[in-house]
Every structure is written in C-alpha cells, then in structure tokens.
GROMACS .gro file of C-alpha atoms in nm:
model
  350
    1MET     CA    1   5.520   1.779   3.037
    2ALA     CA    2   5.186   1.753   3.231
    3PRO     CA    3   5.174   1.481   3.486
    4PRO     CA    4   4.988   1.159   3.350
    5LEU     CA    5   4.616   1.221   3.386
    6SER     CA    6   4.537   0.837   3.491
    7ALA     CA    7   4.571   0.954   3.837
    8ASP     CA    8   4.275   1.183   3.818
    9PRO     CA    9   3.967   1.053   3.945
   10VAL     CA   10   3.744   1.307   3.733
   11PHE     CA   11   3.866   1.137   3.418
   12ASP     CA   12   3.826   0.793   3.553
   13SER     CA   13   3.464   0.858   3.646
   14LEU     CA   14   3.361   0.994   3.276
   15VAL     CA   15   3.162   0.772   3.056
   16THR     CA   16   3.315   0.962   2.763
   17PRO     CA   17   3.603   0.758   2.620
   18MET     CA   18   3.928   0.966   2.638
   19ALA     CA   19   4.281   0.878   2.588
   20TRP     CA   20   4.599   1.121   2.601
   21THR     CA   21   4.951   1.111   2.450
   22ASP     CA   22   5.318   1.212   2.555
   23ARG     CA   23   5.475   1.474   2.320
   24HIS     CA   24   5.574   1.187   2.097
   25VAL     CA   25   5.217   1.113   2.017
   26ARG     CA   26   5.219   0.782   2.204
   27ILE     CA   27   4.945   0.666   2.446
   28GLU     CA   28   5.032   0.782   2.786
   29GLY     CA   29   4.694   0.685   2.950
   30CYS     CA   30   4.340   0.634   2.911
   31ASN     CA   31   4.024   0.633   3.126
   32PRO     CA   32   3.843   0.308   3.179
   33ALA     CA   33   3.543   0.421   2.916
   34PHE     CA   34   3.815   0.444   2.644
   35ALA     CA   35   3.944   0.092   2.720
   36ARG     CA   36   3.615  -0.063   2.765
   37TRP     CA   37   3.491   0.103   2.437
   38LEU     CA   38   3.769  -0.041   2.234
   39GLY     CA   39   3.738  -0.390   2.406
   40VAL     CA   40   4.110  -0.397   2.539
   41SER     CA   41   4.274  -0.352   2.870
   42ALA     CA   42   4.435   0.017   2.926
   43ARG     CA   43   4.779  -0.155   2.999
   44ARG     CA   44   4.791  -0.297   2.652
   45LEU     CA   45   4.731   0.060   2.491
   46LEU     CA   46   5.026   0.222   2.683
   47ASP     CA   47   5.287   0.340   2.469
   48GLN     CA   48   5.117   0.245   2.131
   49PRO     CA   49   5.102   0.551   1.870
   50LEU     CA   50   4.768   0.708   1.887
   51ALA     CA   51   4.758   0.704   1.511
   52ALA     CA   52   4.794   0.352   1.489
   53LEU     CA   53   4.444   0.295   1.634
   54GLU     CA   54   4.284   0.427   1.298
   55VAL     CA   55   4.162   0.146   1.094
   56GLU     CA   56   4.088   0.299   0.760
   57GLY     CA   57   4.142   0.659   0.635
   58GLU     CA   58   4.418   0.897   0.768
   59ALA     CA   59   4.203   1.178   0.925
   60LEU     CA   60   4.395   1.123   1.267
   61ARG     CA   61   4.695   1.074   1.160
   62ARG     CA   62   4.710   1.388   0.919
   63ALA     CA   63   4.558   1.602   1.225
   64LEU     CA   64   4.839   1.489   1.477
   65VAL     CA   65   5.106   1.550   1.193
   66ALA     CA   66   4.981   1.845   0.998
   67ASP     CA   67   4.878   2.070   1.294
   68ALA     CA   68   5.179   1.964   1.516
   69GLY     CA   69   5.326   2.328   1.470
   70ASP     CA   70   5.047   2.540   1.355
   71GLY     CA   71   4.910   2.648   1.713
   72ALA     CA   72   4.568   2.458   1.693
   73GLU     CA   73   4.439   2.395   2.043
   74GLN     CA   74   4.144   2.189   1.926
   75LEU     CA   75   4.056   1.978   1.638
   76ARG     CA   76   3.720   1.803   1.538
   77LEU     CA   77   3.728   1.474   1.349
   78ARG     CA   78   3.418   1.347   1.214
   79ARG     CA   79   3.331   0.966   1.221
   80ILE     CA   80   3.675   0.835   1.268
   81GLU     CA   81   3.715   0.445   1.278
   82LEU     CA   82   3.941   0.303   1.566
   83ALA     CA   83   4.035  -0.029   1.668
   84PHE     CA   84   4.301  -0.205   1.859
   85LEU     CA   85   4.522  -0.475   1.661
   86GLY     CA   86   4.246  -0.613   1.450
   87GLY     CA   87   3.973  -0.601   1.702
   88GLU     CA   88   3.619  -0.487   1.603
   89PRO     CA   89   3.603  -0.140   1.467
   90ARG     CA   90   3.445   0.140   1.662
   91PHE     CA   91   3.328   0.479   1.510
   92ALA     CA   92   3.341   0.808   1.691
   93ASP     CA   93   3.343   1.184   1.652
   94GLY     CA   94   3.660   1.296   1.790
   95TRP     CA   95   3.806   1.601   1.958
   96LEU     CA   96   4.178   1.649   1.983
   97SER     CA   97   4.293   1.906   2.235
   98ARG     CA   98   4.662   2.015   2.293
   99ARG     CA   99   4.790   1.921   2.639
  100GLU     CA  100   5.006   2.158   2.826
  101GLY     CA  101   5.376   2.085   2.774
  102GLY     CA  102   5.321   1.864   2.469
  103GLY     CA  103   5.099   1.577   2.362
  104TRP     CA  104   4.739   1.545   2.265
  105MET     CA  105   4.398   1.454   2.455
  106LEU     CA  106   4.156   1.255   2.237
  107GLU     CA  107   3.797   1.282   2.334
  108ALA     CA  108   3.581   1.017   2.141
  109HIS     CA  109   3.203   1.036   2.099
  110PRO     CA  110   3.096   0.714   1.977
  111VAL     CA  111   2.848   0.702   1.681
  112ASP     CA  112   2.735   0.419   1.447
  113GLU     CA  113   2.905   0.390   1.101
  114PHE     CA  114   2.597   0.470   0.921
  115PRO     CA  115   2.328   0.564   1.179
  116GLY     CA  116   1.973   0.522   1.070
  117GLU     CA  117   1.828   0.889   1.088
  118ASP     CA  118   1.485   0.895   1.231
  119PRO     CA  119   1.248   0.925   0.917
  120LEU     CA  120   1.015   1.176   1.112
  121ARG     CA  121   1.309   1.390   1.165
  122VAL     CA  122   1.473   1.363   0.818
  123LEU     CA  123   1.145   1.368   0.588
  124PRO     CA  124   0.977   1.702   0.589
  125SER     CA  125   0.640   1.697   0.748
  126ALA     CA  126   0.488   1.812   0.415
  127LEU     CA  127   0.630   1.487   0.227
  128ALA     CA  128   0.522   1.240   0.507
  129ALA     CA  129   0.171   1.402   0.473
  130ALA     CA  130   0.166   1.375   0.086
  131LEU     CA  131   0.268   1.025   0.116
  132LYS     CA  132  -0.013   0.939   0.346
  133GLY     CA  133  -0.259   1.132   0.130
  134LEU     CA  134  -0.122   0.949  -0.192
  135ALA     CA  135  -0.176   0.613  -0.010
  136HIS     CA  136  -0.551   0.718   0.088
  137GLU     CA  137  -0.611   0.791  -0.291
  138LEU     CA  138  -0.491   0.471  -0.419
  139ARG     CA  139  -0.694   0.257  -0.193
  140ASN     CA  140  -1.031   0.308  -0.375
  141PRO     CA  141  -0.906   0.227  -0.719
  142LEU     CA  142  -0.721  -0.061  -0.595
  143ALA     CA  143  -1.038  -0.211  -0.428
  144GLY     CA  144  -1.194  -0.152  -0.792
  145LEU     CA  145  -0.924  -0.346  -0.946
  146LYS     CA  146  -0.941  -0.621  -0.688
  147GLY     CA  147  -1.311  -0.669  -0.765
  148ALA     CA  148  -1.291  -0.640  -1.137
  149ALA     CA  149  -1.005  -0.918  -1.133
  150GLN     CA  150  -1.228  -1.145  -0.926
  151LEU     CA  151  -1.511  -1.094  -1.189
  152LEU     CA  152  -1.266  -1.168  -1.480
  153ALA     CA  153  -1.136  -1.477  -1.294
  154ARG     CA  154  -1.502  -1.614  -1.307
  155ARG     CA  155  -1.537  -1.568  -1.672
  156VAL     CA  156  -1.212  -1.638  -1.834
  157GLU     CA  157  -1.138  -2.017  -1.929
  158ASP     CA  158  -0.820  -2.043  -2.125
  159GLY     CA  159  -0.500  -2.093  -1.919
  160GLU     CA  160  -0.319  -1.775  -2.057
  161SER     CA  161  -0.594  -1.555  -1.946
  162ARG     CA  162  -0.626  -1.704  -1.613
  163GLU     CA  163  -0.239  -1.660  -1.586
  164LEU     CA  164  -0.277  -1.289  -1.657
  165VAL     CA  165  -0.571  -1.232  -1.423
  166GLY     CA  166  -0.356  -1.400  -1.142
  167LEU     CA  167  -0.095  -1.160  -1.207
  168ILE     CA  168  -0.317  -0.860  -1.175
  169GLN     CA  169  -0.470  -1.014  -0.864
  170SER     CA  170  -0.116  -1.090  -0.681
  171GLU     CA  171  -0.012  -0.740  -0.798
  172VAL     CA  172  -0.306  -0.568  -0.647
  173ALA     CA  173  -0.261  -0.752  -0.331
  174ARG     CA  174   0.113  -0.638  -0.293
  175LEU     CA  175   0.015  -0.283  -0.340
  176THR     CA  176  -0.263  -0.319  -0.095
  177GLU     CA  177  -0.032  -0.449   0.168
  178LEU     CA  178   0.225  -0.177   0.085
  179ILE     CA  179  -0.040   0.081   0.136
  180ASP     CA  180  -0.157  -0.072   0.455
  181GLN     CA  181   0.204  -0.047   0.601
  182LEU     CA  182   0.221   0.316   0.511
  183LEU     CA  183  -0.120   0.395   0.661
  184ALA     CA  184  -0.137   0.162   0.958
  185PRO     CA  185   0.192   0.009   1.065
  186SER     CA  186   0.167  -0.283   1.333
  187PRO     CA  187   0.130  -0.110   1.679
  188PRO     CA  188   0.365  -0.210   1.943
  189GLN     CA  189   0.249  -0.465   2.193
  190PRO     CA  190   0.331  -0.481   2.565
  191HIS     CA  191   0.667  -0.620   2.603
  192ALA     CA  192   0.720  -0.977   2.784
  193ALA     CA  193   1.025  -1.195   2.883
  194LEU     CA  194   1.176  -1.368   2.582
  195ASN     CA  195   1.478  -1.565   2.460
  196ILE     CA  196   1.633  -1.382   2.165
  197HIS     CA  197   1.744  -1.709   2.035
  198GLY     CA  198   1.381  -1.851   2.002
  199VAL     CA  199   1.308  -1.532   1.783
  200LEU     CA  200   1.617  -1.595   1.581
  201GLU     CA  201   1.516  -1.975   1.527
  202ARG     CA  202   1.179  -1.843   1.391
  203VAL     CA  203   1.355  -1.620   1.135
  204LEU     CA  204   1.595  -1.912   1.038
  205ARG     CA  205   1.288  -2.134   0.955
  206LEU     CA  206   1.155  -1.838   0.739
  207ALA     CA  207   1.517  -1.803   0.570
  208GLU     CA  208   1.514  -2.192   0.517
  209HIS     CA  209   1.178  -2.185   0.339
  210GLU     CA  210   1.260  -1.896   0.115
  211ALA     CA  211   1.625  -1.974   0.042
  212GLY     CA  212   1.638  -2.355   0.077
  213TRP     CA  213   1.999  -2.497  -0.009
  214VAL     CA  214   2.107  -2.171  -0.211
  215VAL     CA  215   2.200  -1.986   0.126
  216LYS     CA  216   2.402  -2.111   0.400
  217LEU     CA  217   2.259  -2.019   0.739
  218ILE     CA  218   2.499  -1.997   1.041
  219ARG     CA  219   2.420  -1.973   1.402
  220ASP     CA  220   2.685  -1.799   1.631
  221TYR     CA  221   2.495  -1.774   1.952
  222ASP     CA  222   2.619  -1.674   2.305
  223PRO     CA  223   2.437  -1.924   2.524
  224SER     CA  224   2.493  -1.702   2.834
  225LEU     CA  225   2.254  -1.443   2.713
  226PRO     CA  226   1.980  -1.393   2.971
  227ASP     CA  227   1.606  -1.346   2.860
  228MET     CA  228   1.507  -0.988   2.790
  229ALA     CA  229   1.187  -0.790   2.750
  230GLY     CA  230   1.034  -0.729   2.421
  231ASP     CA  231   0.801  -0.808   2.154
  232ALA     CA  232   0.881  -1.145   2.000
  233ASP     CA  233   0.655  -1.089   1.683
  234ARG     CA  234   0.798  -0.743   1.615
  235LEU     CA  235   1.158  -0.842   1.664
  236THR     CA  236   1.107  -1.155   1.439
  237GLN     CA  237   0.975  -0.942   1.176
  238ALA     CA  238   1.243  -0.673   1.206
  239THR     CA  239   1.531  -0.935   1.193
  240TRP     CA  240   1.347  -1.137   0.916
  241ASN     CA  241   1.354  -0.798   0.710
  242LEU     CA  242   1.723  -0.781   0.751
  243VAL     CA  243   1.788  -1.149   0.671
  244ARG     CA  244   1.559  -1.136   0.370
  245ASN     CA  245   1.758  -0.825   0.239
  246ALA     CA  246   2.083  -1.022   0.280
  247ILE     CA  247   1.939  -1.314   0.070
  248GLN     CA  248   1.807  -1.093  -0.199
  249ALA     CA  249   2.165  -0.924  -0.207
  250GLY     CA  250   2.293  -1.271  -0.345
  251ALA     CA  251   2.447  -1.372  -0.010
  252ALA     CA  252   2.576  -1.731  -0.007
  253ASN     CA  253   2.631  -1.715   0.355
  254VAL     CA  254   2.420  -1.546   0.639
  255THR     CA  255   2.540  -1.548   1.000
  256LEU     CA  256   2.329  -1.439   1.309
  257ARG     CA  257   2.563  -1.373   1.602
  258THR     CA  258   2.461  -1.267   1.955
  259ARG     CA  259   2.683  -1.145   2.227
  260ILE     CA  260   2.672  -0.960   2.551
  261GLU     CA  261   2.796  -0.581   2.547
  262ARG     CA  262   2.875  -0.404   2.874
  263GLY     CA  263   2.898  -0.023   2.933
  264VAL     CA  264   2.682   0.054   2.612
  265ARG     CA  265   2.610   0.403   2.512
  266ILE     CA  266   2.278   0.416   2.310
  267ALA     CA  267   2.178   0.749   2.199
  268ASP     CA  268   2.219   0.978   2.524
  269ALA     CA  269   2.201   0.700   2.756
  270VAL     CA  270   2.457   0.445   2.891
  271HIS     CA  271   2.338   0.093   2.971
  272ALA     CA  272   2.545  -0.144   3.212
  273LEU     CA  273   2.429  -0.439   2.976
  274ALA     CA  274   2.306  -0.466   2.626
  275LEU     CA  275   2.253  -0.746   2.358
  276ARG     CA  276   2.455  -0.705   2.060
  277LEU     CA  277   2.290  -0.904   1.754
  278GLU     CA  278   2.468  -0.886   1.413
  279ILE     CA  279   2.346  -1.020   1.083
  280ILE     CA  280   2.644  -1.086   0.856
  281ASP     CA  281   2.622  -1.170   0.505
  282ASP     CA  282   2.860  -1.187   0.181
  283GLY     CA  283   2.622  -1.052  -0.060
  284ARG     CA  284   2.674  -0.751  -0.295
  285GLY     CA  285   2.648  -0.501  -0.021
  286VAL     CA  286   2.454  -0.163   0.020
  287PRO     CA  287   2.490   0.048  -0.302
  288GLU     CA  288   2.727   0.353  -0.223
  289GLU     CA  289   2.471   0.612  -0.352
  290LEU     CA  290   2.222   0.483  -0.093
  291ALA     CA  291   2.457   0.455   0.195
  292GLU     CA  292   2.297   0.716   0.432
  293GLN     CA  293   1.937   0.683   0.315
  294ILE     CA  294   1.852   0.316   0.335
  295PHE     CA  295   1.661   0.341   0.667
  296LEU     CA  296   1.420   0.590   0.493
  297PRO     CA  297   1.078   0.473   0.386
  298LEU     CA  298   1.036   0.393   0.005
  299VAL     CA  299   1.420   0.390  -0.056
  300SER     CA  300   1.541   0.049  -0.199
  301GLY     CA  301   1.847  -0.066  -0.373
  302ARG     CA  302   1.615  -0.320  -0.584
  303ALA     CA  303   1.382  -0.231  -0.851
  304ASP     CA  304   1.121  -0.469  -0.701
  305GLY     CA  305   1.160  -0.361  -0.350
  306SER     CA  306   0.906  -0.168  -0.135
  307GLY     CA  307   1.168   0.032   0.051
  308LEU     CA  308   0.981  -0.036   0.369
  309GLY     CA  309   1.184  -0.332   0.534
  310LEU     CA  310   1.456  -0.137   0.697
  311ALA     CA  311   1.257   0.160   0.792
  312LEU     CA  312   1.014  -0.093   0.987
  313ALA     CA  313   1.313  -0.268   1.126
  314GLN     CA  314   1.451   0.072   1.282
  315GLN     CA  315   1.116   0.157   1.398
  316VAL     CA  316   1.101  -0.191   1.585
  317VAL     CA  317   1.453  -0.139   1.735
  318ARG     CA  318   1.356   0.209   1.857
  319GLU     CA  319   1.059   0.056   2.015
  320HIS     CA  320   1.298  -0.153   2.238
  321ARG     CA  321   1.520   0.161   2.305
  322GLY     CA  322   1.778   0.033   2.105
  323SER     CA  323   1.986   0.136   1.788
  324LEU     CA  324   2.027  -0.044   1.431
  325ALA     CA  325   2.329   0.067   1.227
  326TYR     CA  326   2.540  -0.111   0.964
  327ARG     CA  327   2.873  -0.107   0.792
  328SER     CA  328   2.906  -0.255   0.427
  329ARG     CA  329   3.126  -0.338   0.137
  330PRO     CA  330   3.085  -0.572  -0.135
  331GLY     CA  331   3.112  -0.920   0.020
  332HIS     CA  332   3.097  -0.822   0.366
  333THR     CA  333   2.779  -0.654   0.531
  334VAL     CA  334   2.699  -0.620   0.893
  335PHE     CA  335   2.380  -0.483   1.043
  336THR     CA  336   2.411  -0.441   1.414
  337LEU     CA  337   2.116  -0.431   1.668
  338LEU     CA  338   2.200  -0.298   2.016
  339LEU     CA  339   1.923  -0.361   2.247
  340PRO     CA  340   1.964  -0.257   2.625
  341LEU     CA  341   1.855  -0.504   2.893
  342ALA     CA  342   1.653  -0.387   3.191
  343ALA     CA  343   1.748  -0.335   3.532
  344LYS     CA  344   1.588  -0.655   3.640
  345GLU     CA  345   1.766  -0.847   3.350
  346GLN     CA  346   2.093  -0.707   3.452
  347ASN     CA  347   2.047  -0.814   3.809
  348ASP     CA  348   1.965  -1.152   3.703
  349GLU     CA  349   2.272  -1.156   3.473
  350GLY     CA  350   2.493  -1.051   3.768
   0.00000   0.00000   0.00000
C-alpha cells in the first residue's frame, strides 16, 4: 500500500477537501480542508468507513462497492451529502480516484444543495427582453385603470360598489409595484458597517406585525459576531422575503440563526471568515417540481405569489459577494445565506 498521504505538505496546503482510505475503504487520512469542511477534527475521522459519511442516498457506497473490481481508475459523483455522526450536512461533487496498492482518494468540491442559478445566465436573453417589453406595455393600461378607478370612487355611493372599486384599486397597485420591480429594481447603495442582529430585529418586527401570535419567532444568535459591511435596507428586504415565505408556507415556528464560519468557499473564492445566517421553518416546504427553479423570477409555489421575493433575495446576497442556498422537506426548510467578512472585519475578529 502507498504510504499515508497525511505527511505530504502538498495535500495539507490545498483548500480542496480531500480524504483517502486504506484497501478496506476506511479513512486513513485527510487534509485540514476536509476536516474543517465537515466541522470535525481529522483524528476523529481516522479508521471510519468512508461510506459511513454519506447522509442520504447510496451513491458513494455503490461506487466503492460496485467498482471495486472493474478497474475504474476515477469516478465522478454528483452532489453527494456528507456529514460526520449527525453533524451539519455538507454537499459536494466528488471525484474518487484509485490509490496505488489499494484504497481510494476522495476529492470533494463543495456545492450548495440547491444552488440558486443566476437568472441572467439561466434565462435566455430573448425571454428577459420579452419580460421587460411586456412590463412596459402594461404600464399605460394600468395607469388608465388607476385613473378610471379614482373617478369611479368619487361617483359610487353604496357600500358594495365602493368595495369593488377598492378591490380594483388595490389590484392595480399590486400589479404596478410588480412591474416597477421588473423594470427598475432598487439599486445597491454603498456598504457601511452594520450589525446583522439589528437587521434581523427589524425583520422580526415585520414578521410579528404580519403573523401575530400564529407563528413563533425564535432567535438563535451568536453574540460574538463582529459588525460587517453591507446595505442594511437591502439585507432587511432579502431576509424579510425569506421569513415571509416561511410564514406563507404555513410555518408554526421560524428560527433565525447566526454563526461564524471559517475557511468558507463561496463560488471560486475562499474566505477566512464568513457569516452564516439560516432561516429555518417547519412549514410545507418547497414543492418538489420547483426545487431547482425557485430562484428564477416569476416562479412561485403559490397562486397569489409574484415569484420575485427569492430572486430579489438572491440578488441582494450576490451584491454582498455571498451565496444563498436551501434544503427542504415537508416540516423542515432551511435557507442559508453565507456572507463573507471583509479583511478589516476579519482582523477585528482576530
């Protein structure tokens, strides 16, 4: 068998999580990035069956067993879910490579469970242009309807007619706001120092006003979090959109949780420190048929939804160089925002 690779400084210096096994497919070693990614010490991983790290599904186990004798030198596993003894699940695209003398090398490329695709990349440019054109075409008729409703409101006297005119006015206002968001989303403002918990308290006040006693709102804050640079109004709007979605999905409990993450990869960059913000609810969950589309504009799981809330939330997170992802099943949905802390903030934390 090849000598243990843990002594090789090349692997220790890599930011890509890597682990390797003996010929019995038990973990023989890993680099610091792998242990840090799973949130466990490297020593605790030693001698554990590699397949035991897989949380759901059997892609990893099947690959290790089925291909044990067919000579395959390298296997690709798409979006496997790994964790150590009930820890927080991590998702990765994995590469399995044979080691000389027996055993396997696993190279994990972390991904989000359901990454929000950038709408500008996913939607064909022609469709995006058509949406803008349609919004422009609707503006004039809506302005006419608004004016006509205002004139009617002055002329009608009975209560039923006033109620119907009020309905027309409210629906015209809603459609106008939707079109304004499509044509002219709020531009990002210069970032300034802010306390994320101050942002979350604003969101909770909005939630208390909308949901009242029907929903239990739970704070799970890390008090050691440093201030971060950002746009407080935009972050409030993005987080409120996520909390409101949870409320509208029938949640009885909504938790806002903050934590510090170290050595976080976001897109192609590795950040020494990042804020992890989770919005957790026990509502109906994301409809399975929309699982990989919910971040696209105009996609909604509700008949009365605009389909812009999650798209806007993702846009705000991208403005802060972060990522937004989620995992969901009925009764347990978690939206996770990862927001990197700037170099100055990292130094202050240290």
